[in-house]
Amino acid sequence: MTQDAVVLDGRWKGYPLAAAPCAIERIGAQGWNLHRGDLPYPIAVLDAEALEHNLRWMQAFAQSYGIVFAPHGKTTMSQQIFRRQLDAGAWGLTFATVWQASVGIRAGARRVIIANQVVADADFDGLAALLDAHADLRVWFLVDSVAQVERIEHWAQRRNRQTPFDCLLEIGVAGQRTGCRTGQQALALAQRIHDSSALRLGGIECYEGGLAACDLHGDQAAVTTFLDAVRDIAQDCDRAGLFEDEKIILSAGGSAVFDVVAPALRAAVSRPLRGVLRSGCYIAHDHGFYADFLRNIETRAGLDDSLRPALSVWAMVQSVPEPGLALLGCGKRDISFDLSLPQPIRLAPCGATVDAPAPDGWSVTALNDHHAYLRFDPAGPAPVVGDRVALGISHPCTTFDKWAWMPLLGGQGDVVGAITIEF
């Protein structure tokens, strides 16, 4: 069953308890408006116009560099968004686990990169079942050790599986995440994969994000040096005849420094090369971590237009217990806090049907499970009980995973649609 067939009701966090059950595709026809009080608080919402802009903008960016786009689905885990990404021209989708990949496949993806190692029997069983159920499906997962290859071979022997899995050789960074640490190690592992009947080597993959420190010129230098080394490994593997597909995949992440990654996904090899960009957070962007990186991207690339923040969480002022402190009904159960605390961005005063920028100097200084501590200058504009405050976030992934659905907002707070989320 696709998520478009889901019926929402009061069991879904953020759905109005007094409203009748409603099919997800009919949410936009209910005439709801955020500022009229039709939805309970807190509520995570997506700006429909910004979402569509980001969808089209990043697809066009990838195409301008002659590469393909396989956006990372773990950001949203929304079938509605997956289909929009595919309809906009995405070559495929990226995921972190076999289970996540199954959601994307149900949404229609037929090229999938699992940007992670697969090592568990149950995951091999699940992946084999997915491939058997969809004759037109291709899935590549990452391999970075002989031990992993041996686990795969042992599984294939016990299951009498004759069809090899597609894989990508992962190149990593010392002291950081997964991946081969040296070119010598990578070439030896590529040879081992080539010699295995359980695997088929399709290309090279890396994740460069850990090298980026939001330094305008330093990020470019560090990431370029790493990607040059990755490209050298791809060429070495090609010269050794270790790739086994018609086109060689060269793939990197690219959420924080996609302007540096995109031009590096090219290499002189003996057969056609497919550069694959895997940015994920672009779809909702943010008001903090990625916004800071984007300013550097805009400077380096000379961009006049780029991504826009689409995701926010609205909360109500429920108490002003002392001068300079207000408590919002929103906390760690509702909004991301892993990279930085949320920040007030919009204010809809109690009873108002329009919103405006939040006053300067307002800040969230702490979160409990269900409370946000809003600090303000008692001599300046002060919130009152019943005010609505929109909070901007850093790192959209860890806000999406706190909700099972989100309304899409048009102008003036009108609810024009909705998505469902599967985490």
Short mmCIF file of N, CA, C and O in Angstrom, two decimals, residues 352-395:
data_model
loop_
_atom_site.label_atom_id
_atom_site.label_comp_id
_atom_site.label_asym_id
_atom_site.label_seq_id
_atom_site.Cartn_x
_atom_site.Cartn_y
_atom_site.Cartn_z
N ALA A 352 -3.98 36.61 16.10
CA ALA A 352 -3.65 37.10 14.76
C ALA A 352 -3.75 35.97 13.73
O ALA A 352 -3.54 34.80 14.05
N THR A 353 -4.05 36.33 12.51
CA THR A 353 -4.13 35.35 11.43
C THR A 353 -2.99 35.51 10.43
O THR A 353 -3.00 34.89 9.37
N VAL A 354 -2.03 36.35 10.77
CA VAL A 354 -0.83 36.50 9.95
C VAL A 354 0.38 36.43 10.87
O VAL A 354 0.27 36.65 12.08
N ASP A 355 1.53 36.14 10.29
CA ASP A 355 2.75 36.10 11.09
C ASP A 355 3.77 37.09 10.54
O ASP A 355 3.64 37.57 9.40
N ALA A 356 4.79 37.37 11.33
CA ALA A 356 5.84 38.31 10.97
C ALA A 356 7.15 37.79 11.56
O ALA A 356 7.15 36.85 12.37
N PRO A 357 8.28 38.38 11.18
CA PRO A 357 9.55 37.93 11.76
C PRO A 357 9.54 38.02 13.29
O PRO A 357 8.97 38.96 13.87
N ALA A 358 10.15 37.04 13.94
CA ALA A 358 10.27 37.09 15.40
C ALA A 358 11.16 38.26 15.79
O ALA A 358 12.07 38.64 15.06
N PRO A 359 10.92 38.86 16.94
CA PRO A 359 11.74 40.00 17.37
C PRO A 359 13.21 39.64 17.50
O PRO A 359 13.57 38.52 17.87
N ASP A 360 14.07 40.59 17.20
CA ASP A 360 15.51 40.40 17.38
C ASP A 360 15.80 40.13 18.86
O ASP A 360 15.17 40.71 19.75
N GLY A 361 16.75 39.26 19.10
CA GLY A 361 17.16 38.99 20.47
C GLY A 361 16.44 37.84 21.13
O GLY A 361 16.87 37.36 22.19
N TRP A 362 15.35 37.36 20.55
CA TRP A 362 14.70 36.17 21.10
C TRP A 362 15.56 34.95 20.78
O TRP A 362 16.09 34.81 19.67
N SER A 363 15.69 34.04 21.73
CA SER A 363 16.49 32.84 21.50
C SER A 363 15.98 31.71 22.37
O SER A 363 15.44 31.92 23.46
N VAL A 364 16.16 30.50 21.87
CA VAL A 364 15.89 29.30 22.64
C VAL A 364 17.21 28.83 23.26
O VAL A 364 18.19 28.61 22.55
N THR A 365 17.22 28.71 24.57
CA THR A 365 18.47 28.39 25.27
C THR A 365 18.51 26.97 25.82
O THR A 365 19.57 26.50 26.23
N ALA A 366 17.37 26.28 25.85
CA ALA A 366 17.35 24.91 26.37
C ALA A 366 16.07 24.23 25.92
O ALA A 366 15.06 24.90 25.62
N LEU A 367 16.11 22.91 25.90
CA LEU A 367 14.94 22.10 25.60
C LEU A 367 14.79 21.02 26.66
O LEU A 367 15.77 20.40 27.06
N ASN A 368 13.55 20.80 27.13
CA ASN A 368 13.19 19.58 27.85
C ASN A 368 12.44 18.67 26.88
O ASN A 368 12.37 18.95 25.69
N ASP A 369 11.87 17.61 27.40
CA ASP A 369 11.12 16.73 26.51
C ASP A 369 10.00 17.46 25.78
O ASP A 369 9.76 17.23 24.60
N HIS A 370 9.29 18.34 26.52
CA HIS A 370 8.13 19.01 25.93
C HIS A 370 8.11 20.51 26.17
O HIS A 370 7.05 21.13 26.09
N HIS A 371 9.24 21.10 26.47
CA HIS A 371 9.31 22.54 26.70
C HIS A 371 10.54 23.12 26.02
O HIS A 371 11.60 22.50 25.98
N ALA A 372 10.38 24.33 25.49
CA ALA A 372 11.50 25.11 24.98
C ALA A 372 11.59 26.39 25.80
O ALA A 372 10.58 27.05 26.06
N TYR A 373 12.80 26.74 26.23
CA TYR A 373 13.04 27.93 27.05
C TYR A 373 13.35 29.11 26.13
O TYR A 373 14.45 29.18 25.56
N LEU A 374 12.39 29.99 25.97
CA LEU A 374 12.54 31.17 25.13
C LEU A 374 12.98 32.35 25.98
O LEU A 374 12.25 32.78 26.88
N ARG A 375 14.17 32.85 25.71
CA ARG A 375 14.69 34.00 26.46
C ARG A 375 14.52 35.27 25.62
O ARG A 375 14.68 35.25 24.40
N PHE A 376 14.23 36.37 26.32
CA PHE A 376 14.02 37.66 25.65
C PHE A 376 14.38 38.78 26.61
O PHE A 376 14.45 38.59 27.84
N ASP A 377 14.63 39.95 26.07
CA ASP A 377 14.94 41.14 26.87
C ASP A 377 13.63 41.69 27.45
O ASP A 377 12.74 42.09 26.68
N PRO A 378 13.49 41.72 28.77
CA PRO A 378 12.23 42.22 29.35
C PRO A 378 11.91 43.66 28.96
O PRO A 378 10.75 44.08 29.02
N ALA A 379 12.95 44.40 28.55
CA ALA A 379 12.71 45.79 28.14
C ALA A 379 12.24 45.90 26.70
O ALA A 379 11.84 47.00 26.26
N GLY A 380 12.26 44.81 25.96
CA GLY A 380 11.84 44.83 24.57
C GLY A 380 10.53 44.11 24.36
O GLY A 380 9.77 43.87 25.32
N PRO A 381 10.23 43.72 23.12
CA PRO A 381 9.00 42.98 22.84
C PRO A 381 8.96 41.68 23.63
O PRO A 381 9.93 40.93 23.67
N ALA A 382 7.84 41.44 24.28
CA ALA A 382 7.70 40.27 25.14
C ALA A 382 6.58 39.37 24.63
O ALA A 382 5.52 39.86 24.23
N PRO A 383 6.79 38.06 24.63
CA PRO A 383 5.71 37.14 24.24
C PRO A 383 4.64 37.08 25.33
O PRO A 383 4.91 37.35 26.50
N VAL A 384 3.44 36.72 24.92
CA VAL A 384 2.34 36.52 25.86
C VAL A 384 1.76 35.14 25.65
O VAL A 384 1.94 34.52 24.59
N VAL A 385 1.09 34.63 26.66
CA VAL A 385 0.46 33.32 26.55
C VAL A 385 -0.52 33.31 25.38
O VAL A 385 -1.35 34.21 25.24
N GLY A 386 -0.39 32.30 24.53
CA GLY A 386 -1.24 32.20 23.35
C GLY A 386 -0.57 32.63 22.07
O GLY A 386 -1.08 32.35 20.97
N ASP A 387 0.58 33.33 22.16
CA ASP A 387 1.34 33.63 20.96
C ASP A 387 1.83 32.34 20.32
O ASP A 387 2.10 31.35 21.01
N ARG A 388 1.98 32.36 18.99
CA ARG A 388 2.53 31.23 18.26
C ARG A 388 3.92 31.61 17.73
O ARG A 388 4.06 32.66 17.10
N VAL A 389 4.90 30.76 17.94
CA VAL A 389 6.27 31.03 17.52
C VAL A 389 6.74 29.91 16.61
O VAL A 389 6.64 28.72 16.96
N ALA A 390 7.25 30.29 15.43
CA ALA A 390 7.84 29.30 14.53
C ALA A 390 9.32 29.17 14.85
O ALA A 390 10.03 30.17 14.98
N LEU A 391 9.78 27.93 14.97
CA LEU A 391 11.16 27.64 15.28
C LEU A 391 11.86 27.06 14.06
O LEU A 391 11.40 26.08 13.47
N GLY A 392 12.97 27.70 13.67
CA GLY A 392 13.81 27.16 12.62
C GLY A 392 14.77 26.13 13.20
O GLY A 392 15.11 26.18 14.37
N ILE A 393 15.22 25.22 12.37
CA ILE A 393 15.97 24.07 12.87
C ILE A 393 17.34 23.98 12.21
O ILE A 393 17.60 24.59 11.18
N SER A 394 18.22 23.22 12.86
CA SER A 394 19.45 22.75 12.23
C SER A 394 19.30 21.24 12.04
O SER A 394 18.85 20.54 12.95
N HIS A 395 19.70 20.76 10.85
CA HIS A 395 19.67 19.33 10.54
C HIS A 395 18.24 18.81 10.42
O HIS A 395 17.66 18.33 11.41
#
